Short mmCIF file of the C-alpha atoms (twelve columns), coordinates in Angstrom:
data_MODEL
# 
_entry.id   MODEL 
# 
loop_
_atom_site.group_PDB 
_atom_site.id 
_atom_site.type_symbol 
_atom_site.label_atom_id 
_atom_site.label_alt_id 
_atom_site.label_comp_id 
_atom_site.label_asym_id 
_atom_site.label_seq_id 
_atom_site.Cartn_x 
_atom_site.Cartn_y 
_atom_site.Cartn_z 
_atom_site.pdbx_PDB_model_num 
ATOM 1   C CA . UNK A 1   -2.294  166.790 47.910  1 
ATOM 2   C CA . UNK A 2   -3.889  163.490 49.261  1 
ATOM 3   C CA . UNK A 3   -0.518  161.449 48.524  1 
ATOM 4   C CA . UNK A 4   1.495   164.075 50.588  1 
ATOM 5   C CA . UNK A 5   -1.169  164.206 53.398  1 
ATOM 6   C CA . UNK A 6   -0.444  160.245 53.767  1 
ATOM 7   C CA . UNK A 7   3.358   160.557 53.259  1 
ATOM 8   C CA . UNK A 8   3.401   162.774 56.211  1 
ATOM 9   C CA . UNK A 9   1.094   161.399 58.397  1 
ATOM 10  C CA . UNK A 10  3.594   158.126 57.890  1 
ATOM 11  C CA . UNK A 11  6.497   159.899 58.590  1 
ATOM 12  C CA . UNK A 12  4.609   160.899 61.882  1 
ATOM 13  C CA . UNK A 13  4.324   157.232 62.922  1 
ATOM 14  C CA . UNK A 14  8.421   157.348 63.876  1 
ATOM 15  C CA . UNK A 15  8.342   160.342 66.385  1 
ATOM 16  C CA . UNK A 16  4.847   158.276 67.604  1 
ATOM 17  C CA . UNK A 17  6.095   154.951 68.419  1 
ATOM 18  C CA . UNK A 18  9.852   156.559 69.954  1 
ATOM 19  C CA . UNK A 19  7.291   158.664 72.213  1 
ATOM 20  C CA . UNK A 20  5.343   155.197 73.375  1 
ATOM 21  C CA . UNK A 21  8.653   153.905 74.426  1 
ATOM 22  C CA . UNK A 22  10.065  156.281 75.950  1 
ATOM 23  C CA . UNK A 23  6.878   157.072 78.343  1 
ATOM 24  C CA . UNK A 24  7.013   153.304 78.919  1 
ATOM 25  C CA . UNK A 25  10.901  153.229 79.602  1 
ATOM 26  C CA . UNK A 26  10.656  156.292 81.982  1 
ATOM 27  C CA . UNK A 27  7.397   154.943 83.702  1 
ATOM 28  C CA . UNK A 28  8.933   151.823 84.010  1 
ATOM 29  C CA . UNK A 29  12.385  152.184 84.526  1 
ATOM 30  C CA . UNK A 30  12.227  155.516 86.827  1 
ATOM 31  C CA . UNK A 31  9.051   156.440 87.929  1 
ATOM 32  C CA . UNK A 32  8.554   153.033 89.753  1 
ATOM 33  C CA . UNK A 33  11.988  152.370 91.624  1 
ATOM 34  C CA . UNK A 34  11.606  156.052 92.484  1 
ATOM 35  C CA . UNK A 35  8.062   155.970 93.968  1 
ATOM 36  C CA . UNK A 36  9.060   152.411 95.800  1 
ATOM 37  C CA . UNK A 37  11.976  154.238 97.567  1 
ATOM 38  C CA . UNK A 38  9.307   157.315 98.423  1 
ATOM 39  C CA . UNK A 39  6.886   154.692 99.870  1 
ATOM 40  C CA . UNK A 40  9.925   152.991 102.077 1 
ATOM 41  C CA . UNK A 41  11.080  156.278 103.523 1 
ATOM 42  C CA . UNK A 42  7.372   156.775 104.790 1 
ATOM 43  C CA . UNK A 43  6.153   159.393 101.955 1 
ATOM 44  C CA . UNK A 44  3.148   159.073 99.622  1 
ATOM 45  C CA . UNK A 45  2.420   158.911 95.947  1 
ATOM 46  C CA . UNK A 46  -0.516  159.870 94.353  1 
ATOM 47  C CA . UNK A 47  -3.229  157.350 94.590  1 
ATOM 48  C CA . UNK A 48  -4.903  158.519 91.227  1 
ATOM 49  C CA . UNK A 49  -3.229  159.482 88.113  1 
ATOM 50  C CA . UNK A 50  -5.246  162.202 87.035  1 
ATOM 51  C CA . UNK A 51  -5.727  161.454 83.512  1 
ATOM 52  C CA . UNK A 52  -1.928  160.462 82.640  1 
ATOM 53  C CA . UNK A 53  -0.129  163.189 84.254  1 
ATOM 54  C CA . UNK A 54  1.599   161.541 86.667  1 
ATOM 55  C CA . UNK A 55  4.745   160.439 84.326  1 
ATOM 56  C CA . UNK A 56  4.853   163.952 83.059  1 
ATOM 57  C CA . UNK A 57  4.816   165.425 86.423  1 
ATOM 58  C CA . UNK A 58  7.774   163.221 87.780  1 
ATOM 59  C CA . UNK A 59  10.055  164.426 84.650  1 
ATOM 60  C CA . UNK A 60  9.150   167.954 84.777  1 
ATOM 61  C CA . UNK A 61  10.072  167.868 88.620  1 
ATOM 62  C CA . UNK A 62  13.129  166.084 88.816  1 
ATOM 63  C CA . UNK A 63  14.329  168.980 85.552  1 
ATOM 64  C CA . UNK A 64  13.496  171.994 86.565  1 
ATOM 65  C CA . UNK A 65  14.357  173.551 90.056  1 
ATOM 66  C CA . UNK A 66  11.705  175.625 90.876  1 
ATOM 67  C CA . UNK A 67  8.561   174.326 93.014  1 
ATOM 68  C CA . UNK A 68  5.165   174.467 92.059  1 
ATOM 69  C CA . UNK A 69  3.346   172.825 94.609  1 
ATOM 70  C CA . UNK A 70  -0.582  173.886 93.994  1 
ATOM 71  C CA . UNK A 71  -0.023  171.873 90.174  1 
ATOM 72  C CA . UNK A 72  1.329   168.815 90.930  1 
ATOM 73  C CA . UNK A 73  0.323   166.299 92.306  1 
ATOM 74  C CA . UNK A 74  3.223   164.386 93.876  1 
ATOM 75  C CA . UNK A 75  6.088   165.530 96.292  1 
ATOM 76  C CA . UNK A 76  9.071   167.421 94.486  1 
ATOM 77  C CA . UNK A 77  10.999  167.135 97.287  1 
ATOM 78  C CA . UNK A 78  10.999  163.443 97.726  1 
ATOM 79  C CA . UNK A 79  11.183  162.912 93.894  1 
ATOM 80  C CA . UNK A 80  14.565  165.301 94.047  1 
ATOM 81  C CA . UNK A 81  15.746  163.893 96.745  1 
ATOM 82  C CA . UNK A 82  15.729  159.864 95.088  1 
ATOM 83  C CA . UNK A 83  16.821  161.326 91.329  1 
ATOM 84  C CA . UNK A 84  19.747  159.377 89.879  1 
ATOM 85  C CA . UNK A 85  22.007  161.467 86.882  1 
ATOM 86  C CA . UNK A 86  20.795  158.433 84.856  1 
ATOM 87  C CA . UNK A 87  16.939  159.369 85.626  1 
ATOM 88  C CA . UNK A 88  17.646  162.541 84.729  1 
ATOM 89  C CA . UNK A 89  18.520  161.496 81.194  1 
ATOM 90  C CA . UNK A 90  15.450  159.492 80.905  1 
ATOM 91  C CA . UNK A 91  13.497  162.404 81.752  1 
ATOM 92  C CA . UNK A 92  15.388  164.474 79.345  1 
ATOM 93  C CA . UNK A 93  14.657  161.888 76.870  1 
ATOM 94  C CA . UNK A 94  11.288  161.946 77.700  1 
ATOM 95  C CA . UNK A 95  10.312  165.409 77.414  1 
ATOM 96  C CA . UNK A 96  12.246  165.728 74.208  1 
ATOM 97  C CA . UNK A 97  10.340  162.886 72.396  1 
ATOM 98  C CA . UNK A 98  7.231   164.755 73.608  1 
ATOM 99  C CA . UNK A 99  8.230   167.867 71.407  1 
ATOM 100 C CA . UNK A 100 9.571   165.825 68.312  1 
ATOM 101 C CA . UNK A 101 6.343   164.723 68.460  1 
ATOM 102 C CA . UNK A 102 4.375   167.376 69.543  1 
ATOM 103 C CA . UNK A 103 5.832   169.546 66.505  1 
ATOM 104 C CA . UNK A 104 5.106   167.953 63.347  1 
ATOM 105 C CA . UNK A 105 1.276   167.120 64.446  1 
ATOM 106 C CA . UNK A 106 0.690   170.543 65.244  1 
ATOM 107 C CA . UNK A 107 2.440   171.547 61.521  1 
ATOM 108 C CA . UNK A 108 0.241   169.084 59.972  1 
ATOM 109 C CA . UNK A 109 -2.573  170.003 61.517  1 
ATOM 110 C CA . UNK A 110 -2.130  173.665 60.285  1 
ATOM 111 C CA . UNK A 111 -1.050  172.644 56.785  1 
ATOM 112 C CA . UNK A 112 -3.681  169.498 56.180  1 
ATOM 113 C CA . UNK A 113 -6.211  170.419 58.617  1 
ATOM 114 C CA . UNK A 114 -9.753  170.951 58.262  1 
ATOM 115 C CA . UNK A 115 -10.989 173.316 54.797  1 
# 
């Protein structure tokens, strides 16, 4: 069972590293062209990150519609109003690596987890 464990622990590495770059492609390539245009039309951006959930919080509100201003931290309206179509696919991209990888650590937790 050990050599399996290892084998799929591996095979997790792949879903890993494409989740690292894309948070560092979306970060980099959206997040901070969109916050610069925020902070030249006179808005604000967060001044603390809140442990990493500031990247998350720009994709999930430039994809879905509705509002939720009391959990997040940053201005939907501003971050709608400077979304490109090609940000949009980043933050599609984004979120979707986070569920590759999301789904086979939570499968090997349950099937090599703790006795």
């Amino acid at each position: 069972m050990e050599n399996y464990e290892s084998i799929f622990w591996l095979c997790c590495c792949i879903p890993l590293v494409n989740f690292f770059i894309a948070y560092l492609v979306f970060a980099q390539m959206t997040v901070h062209p969109i916050e610069k245009k925020i902070k030249a039309s006179g808005g604000s951006i967060p001044e603390w990150d809140n442990m990493g959930m500031r990247i998350p919080s720009y994709a999930v509100a430039m994809l879905l519609p509705v509002k939720v201003k009391a959990a997040q931290a940053i201005d939907e309206d501003s971050v709608q109003k400077f979304t490109s179509k090609s940000d949009k696919k980043r933050a599609i991209y984004f979120m979707c690596s986070f569920v590759i990888i999301l789904i086979p650590v939570m499968a090997g937790y349950f099937i090599f987890g703790p006795n």
